[in-house]
Amino acid sequence: MTDHLTVVRHPLVQHKLTLMRDKHTSTAVFRQLLREISQLLAYEITDNLPMTSRRIETPLCAMDAPVLDGRKLALVSILRAGNGLLDGILELVPSARVGFIGLYRDEETLEPVQYYCKLPQQLDERLVIAVDPMLATGNSSAAAVDLLKAAGATNIRFLCLLAAPEGVRRMEEAHPDVPIVTAALDDRLNEVGYIVPGLGDAGDRMFGTQ
Ligand code: URA
């Protein structure tokens, strides 16, 4: 679509995503797949992090070896479905700082309503990765990024599992400076704001609710 959007077409990502889309996939397997896919997406979204070097000694000699530079990453989960992505990414980046933004979607207006916000300190000095599996209308994602910017974040990336063209457009208009990484760009939203073909309600599928 645009440079603003990266679709990760790696075969492992696409295979796992197909299993997740299948309505016959159990809650336990869905959750496990989400954990696995989140790590593959995190690998992509953390590409080109700033690096420095540290003097270490291998058993054979001293060397200047590459390490991550700067402050720890901030991962911000957009509740509640964001937590499914968060768990896997934290395994990969265990020292990341973690924030939560609680937004629910008003089922009539489809507009986001905030009910919780707790963010790490010094957001202005960190790469902030906001995570939410479904970029649907883009309204809650754009609202979450508004909150992050209001809290000082200037370097923000957005990680999702599935995106709808409507959501990508909304984010591009509201936050052209925030790159999006996703496993697939689906066809459209339906009349009640679900991504089609999608995978249904990500929160319900991962937590076994209805
Ligand atoms: N949220 C979901 O969980 N699924 C969708 O398809 C859209 C929004």
GROMACS .gro file of C-alpha atoms and ligand atoms in nm:
model
  218
    1MET     CA    1   0.000   0.000   0.000
    2THR     CA    2   0.251   0.268   0.115
    3ASP     CA    3   0.584   0.296   0.294
    4HIS     CA    4   0.377   0.369   0.600
    5LEU     CA    5   0.270   0.005   0.603
    6THR     CA    6   0.487  -0.308   0.611
    7VAL     CA    7   0.316  -0.642   0.549
    8VAL     CA    8   0.534  -0.926   0.675
    9ARG     CA    9   0.502  -1.196   0.410
   10HIS     CA   10   0.735  -1.446   0.572
   11PRO     CA   11   0.600  -1.801   0.517
   12LEU     CA   12   0.596  -1.881   0.889
   13VAL     CA   13   0.391  -1.569   0.961
   14GLN     CA   14   0.146  -1.644   0.681
   15HIS     CA   15   0.106  -2.009   0.781
   16LYS     CA   16   0.042  -1.926   1.146
   17LEU     CA   17  -0.200  -1.651   1.048
   18THR     CA   18  -0.403  -1.895   0.838
   19LEU     CA   19  -0.432  -2.127   1.138
   20MET     CA   20  -0.545  -1.834   1.350
   21ARG     CA   21  -0.810  -1.728   1.101
   22ASP     CA   22  -0.962  -2.077   1.096
   23LYS     CA   23  -1.272  -2.072   1.317
   24HIS     CA   24  -1.204  -2.433   1.421
   25THR     CA   25  -0.876  -2.337   1.590
   26SER     CA   26  -0.909  -2.370   1.968
   27THR     CA   27  -0.852  -2.090   2.216
   28ALA     CA   28  -0.534  -2.253   2.346
   29VAL     CA   29  -0.385  -2.296   1.999
   30PHE     CA   30  -0.494  -1.946   1.895
   31ARG     CA   31  -0.314  -1.799   2.195
   32GLN     CA   32   0.000  -2.000   2.129
   33LEU     CA   33   0.003  -1.897   1.763
   34LEU     CA   34  -0.044  -1.533   1.859
   35ARG     CA   35   0.256  -1.558   2.090
   36GLU     CA   36   0.468  -1.709   1.813
   37ILE     CA   37   0.358  -1.468   1.543
   38SER     CA   38   0.407  -1.168   1.772
   39GLN     CA   39   0.774  -1.257   1.799
   40LEU     CA   40   0.814  -1.277   1.423
   41LEU     CA   41   0.641  -0.941   1.382
   42ALA     CA   42   0.851  -0.793   1.663
   43TYR     CA   43   1.164  -0.910   1.482
   44GLU     CA   44   1.051  -0.703   1.183
   45ILE     CA   45   0.943  -0.393   1.374
   46THR     CA   46   1.267  -0.376   1.576
   47ASP     CA   47   1.475  -0.384   1.260
   48ASN     CA   48   1.716  -0.087   1.251
   49LEU     CA   49   1.716  -0.015   1.625
   50PRO     CA   50   2.015   0.205   1.715
   51MET     CA   51   2.324   0.004   1.805
   52THR     CA   52   2.647   0.071   1.986
   53SER     CA   53   2.931  -0.158   2.089
   54ARG     CA   54   3.057  -0.292   2.417
   55ARG     CA   55   3.402  -0.425   2.500
   56ILE     CA   56   3.373  -0.788   2.605
   57GLU     CA   57   3.603  -1.085   2.632
   58THR     CA   58   3.521  -1.407   2.455
   59PRO     CA   59   3.709  -1.715   2.575
   60LEU     CA   60   3.959  -1.640   2.299
   61CYS     CA   61   4.012  -1.263   2.291
   62ALA     CA   62   3.869  -0.917   2.357
   63MET     CA   63   3.633  -0.765   2.104
   64ASP     CA   64   3.397  -0.472   2.055
   65ALA     CA   65   3.060  -0.643   2.021
   66PRO     CA   66   2.728  -0.490   1.909
   67VAL     CA   67   2.458  -0.414   2.167
   68LEU     CA   68   2.138  -0.211   2.160
   69ASP     CA   69   2.186   0.159   2.230
   70GLY     CA   70   1.971   0.406   2.421
   71ARG     CA   71   1.685   0.363   2.659
   72LYS     CA   72   1.484   0.045   2.691
   73LEU     CA   73   1.194   0.007   2.449
   74ALA     CA   74   0.845   0.087   2.565
   75LEU     CA   75   0.576  -0.162   2.465
   76VAL     CA   76   0.224  -0.030   2.499
   77SER     CA   77  -0.062  -0.275   2.489
   78ILE     CA   78  -0.400  -0.149   2.380
   79LEU     CA   79  -0.632  -0.346   2.606
   80ARG     CA   80  -0.746  -0.603   2.606
   81ALA     CA   81  -0.645  -0.783   2.290
   82GLY     CA   82  -0.306  -0.611   2.282
   83ASN     CA   83  -0.198  -0.829   2.573
   84GLY     CA   84  -0.188  -1.134   2.346
   85LEU     CA   85   0.080  -0.966   2.135
   86LEU     CA   86   0.256  -0.818   2.435
   87ASP     CA   87   0.333  -1.151   2.605
   88GLY     CA   88   0.525  -1.287   2.310
   89ILE     CA   89   0.719  -0.967   2.245
   90LEU     CA   90   0.820  -0.946   2.610
   91GLU     CA   91   0.982  -1.288   2.580
   92LEU     CA   92   1.195  -1.145   2.301
   93VAL     CA   93   1.265  -0.809   2.470
   94PRO     CA   94   1.236  -0.892   2.841
   95SER     CA   95   1.374  -0.561   2.969
   96ALA     CA   96   1.123  -0.349   2.779
   97ARG     CA   97   0.911  -0.107   2.979
   98VAL     CA   98   0.539  -0.173   2.950
   99GLY     CA   99   0.236   0.051   2.937
  100PHE     CA  100  -0.136  -0.012   2.897
  101ILE     CA  101  -0.406   0.191   2.732
  102GLY     CA  102  -0.764   0.083   2.791
  103LEU     CA  103  -1.004   0.179   2.516
  104TYR     CA  104  -1.331   0.017   2.435
  105ARG     CA  105  -1.523   0.063   2.118
  106ASP     CA  106  -1.869   0.211   2.150
  107GLU     CA  107  -2.066  -0.046   1.953
  108GLU     CA  108  -2.297   0.217   1.804
  109THR     CA  109  -2.059   0.497   1.708
  110LEU     CA  110  -1.751   0.268   1.676
  111GLU     CA  111  -1.565   0.556   1.850
  112PRO     CA  112  -1.304   0.474   2.118
  113VAL     CA  113  -1.374   0.549   2.485
  114GLN     CA  114  -1.076   0.559   2.724
  115TYR     CA  115  -1.104   0.383   3.061
  116TYR     CA  116  -0.740   0.326   3.159
  117CYS     CA  117  -0.395   0.468   3.085
  118LYS     CA  118  -0.067   0.383   3.258
  119LEU     CA  119   0.252   0.456   3.066
  120PRO     CA  120   0.628   0.422   3.132
  121GLN     CA  121   0.840   0.729   3.218
  122GLN     CA  122   1.063   0.912   2.966
  123LEU     CA  123   0.853   0.815   2.668
  124ASP     CA  124   1.024   1.095   2.475
  125GLU     CA  125   1.357   0.906   2.493
  126ARG     CA  126   1.228   0.563   2.393
  127LEU     CA  127   1.110   0.382   2.088
  128VAL     CA  128   0.745   0.318   2.170
  129ILE     CA  129   0.577   0.018   2.008
  130ALA     CA  130   0.199   0.021   2.042
  131VAL     CA  131   0.042  -0.322   1.997
  132ASP     CA  132  -0.314  -0.417   1.906
  133PRO     CA  133  -0.395  -0.725   1.695
  134MET     CA  134  -0.669  -0.566   1.486
  135LEU     CA  135  -0.635  -0.234   1.303
  136ALA     CA  136  -1.000  -0.205   1.202
  137THR     CA  137  -1.154   0.144   1.178
  138GLY     CA  138  -0.828   0.285   1.314
  139ASN     CA  139  -1.023   0.502   1.558
  140SER     CA  140  -0.888   0.339   1.875
  141SER     CA  141  -0.539   0.305   1.731
  142ALA     CA  142  -0.532   0.674   1.637
  143ALA     CA  143  -0.669   0.766   1.982
  144ALA     CA  144  -0.404   0.551   2.153
  145VAL     CA  145  -0.129   0.720   1.951
  146ASP     CA  146  -0.279   1.060   2.045
  147LEU     CA  147  -0.237   0.961   2.411
  148LEU     CA  148   0.121   0.844   2.355
  149LYS     CA  149   0.210   1.170   2.184
  150ALA     CA  150   0.042   1.371   2.460
  151ALA     CA  151   0.263   1.178   2.705
  152GLY     CA  152   0.573   1.288   2.513
  153ALA     CA  153   0.641   0.999   2.274
  154THR     CA  154   0.795   1.109   1.945
  155ASN     CA  155   0.924   0.778   1.807
  156ILE     CA  156   0.624   0.547   1.777
  157ARG     CA  157   0.561   0.231   1.575
  158PHE     CA  158   0.239   0.035   1.555
  159LEU     CA  159   0.227  -0.344   1.546
  160CYS     CA  160  -0.086  -0.539   1.455
  161LEU     CA  161  -0.176  -0.880   1.326
  162LEU     CA  162  -0.439  -0.776   1.072
  163ALA     CA  163  -0.516  -0.441   0.915
  164ALA     CA  164  -0.815  -0.316   0.717
  165PRO     CA  165  -0.756  -0.056   0.443
  166GLU     CA  166  -0.989   0.181   0.632
  167GLY     CA  167  -0.772   0.159   0.945
  168VAL     CA  168  -0.449   0.207   0.758
  169ARG     CA  169  -0.591   0.516   0.588
  170ARG     CA  170  -0.717   0.657   0.919
  171MET     CA  171  -0.375   0.609   1.080
  172GLU     CA  172  -0.195   0.751   0.782
  173GLU     CA  173  -0.410   1.065   0.798
  174ALA     CA  174  -0.388   1.107   1.176
  175HIS     CA  175  -0.031   0.984   1.231
  176PRO     CA  176   0.174   0.971   0.911
  177ASP     CA  177   0.490   0.955   1.124
  178VAL     CA  178   0.391   0.619   1.280
  179PRO     CA  179   0.495   0.318   1.070
  180ILE     CA  180   0.267   0.015   1.085
  181VAL     CA  181   0.381  -0.348   1.073
  182THR     CA  182   0.121  -0.618   1.014
  183ALA     CA  183   0.090  -0.978   0.896
  184ALA     CA  184  -0.186  -0.902   0.644
  185LEU     CA  185  -0.387  -0.625   0.485
  186ASP     CA  186  -0.739  -0.764   0.453
  187ASP     CA  187  -1.018  -0.664   0.215
  188ARG     CA  188  -1.250  -0.439   0.412
  189LEU     CA  189  -1.459  -0.376   0.721
  190ASN     CA  190  -1.810  -0.512   0.744
  191GLU     CA  191  -2.111  -0.307   0.858
  192VAL     CA  192  -2.032  -0.364   1.227
  193GLY     CA  193  -1.664  -0.282   1.200
  194TYR     CA  194  -1.517  -0.633   1.177
  195ILE     CA  195  -1.226  -0.701   0.946
  196VAL     CA  196  -1.319  -0.926   0.651
  197PRO     CA  197  -1.208  -1.198   0.601
  198GLY     CA  198  -1.039  -1.139   0.937
  199LEU     CA  199  -1.043  -1.381   1.225
  200GLY     CA  200  -1.339  -1.260   1.428
  201ASP     CA  201  -1.305  -1.087   1.762
  202ALA     CA  202  -0.939  -1.121   1.858
  203GLY     CA  203  -1.006  -1.071   2.230
  204ASP     CA  204  -1.280  -1.333   2.234
  205ARG     CA  205  -1.069  -1.580   2.037
  206MET     CA  206  -0.769  -1.544   2.267
  207PHE     CA  207  -0.957  -1.534   2.597
  208GLY     CA  208  -1.240  -1.773   2.511
  209THR     CA  209  -1.514  -1.517   2.573
  210GLN     CA  210  -1.810  -1.430   2.353
  211URA     N1  211  -1.162  -0.607   1.655
  211URA     C1  212  -1.156  -0.743   1.644
  211URA     O1  213  -1.127  -0.813   1.741
  211URA     N2  214  -1.186  -0.798   1.525
  211URA     C2  215  -1.217  -0.725   1.417
  211URA     O2  216  -1.240  -0.783   1.310
  211URA     C3  217  -1.221  -0.586   1.430
  211URA     C4  218  -1.194  -0.528   1.549
   0.00000   0.00000   0.00000
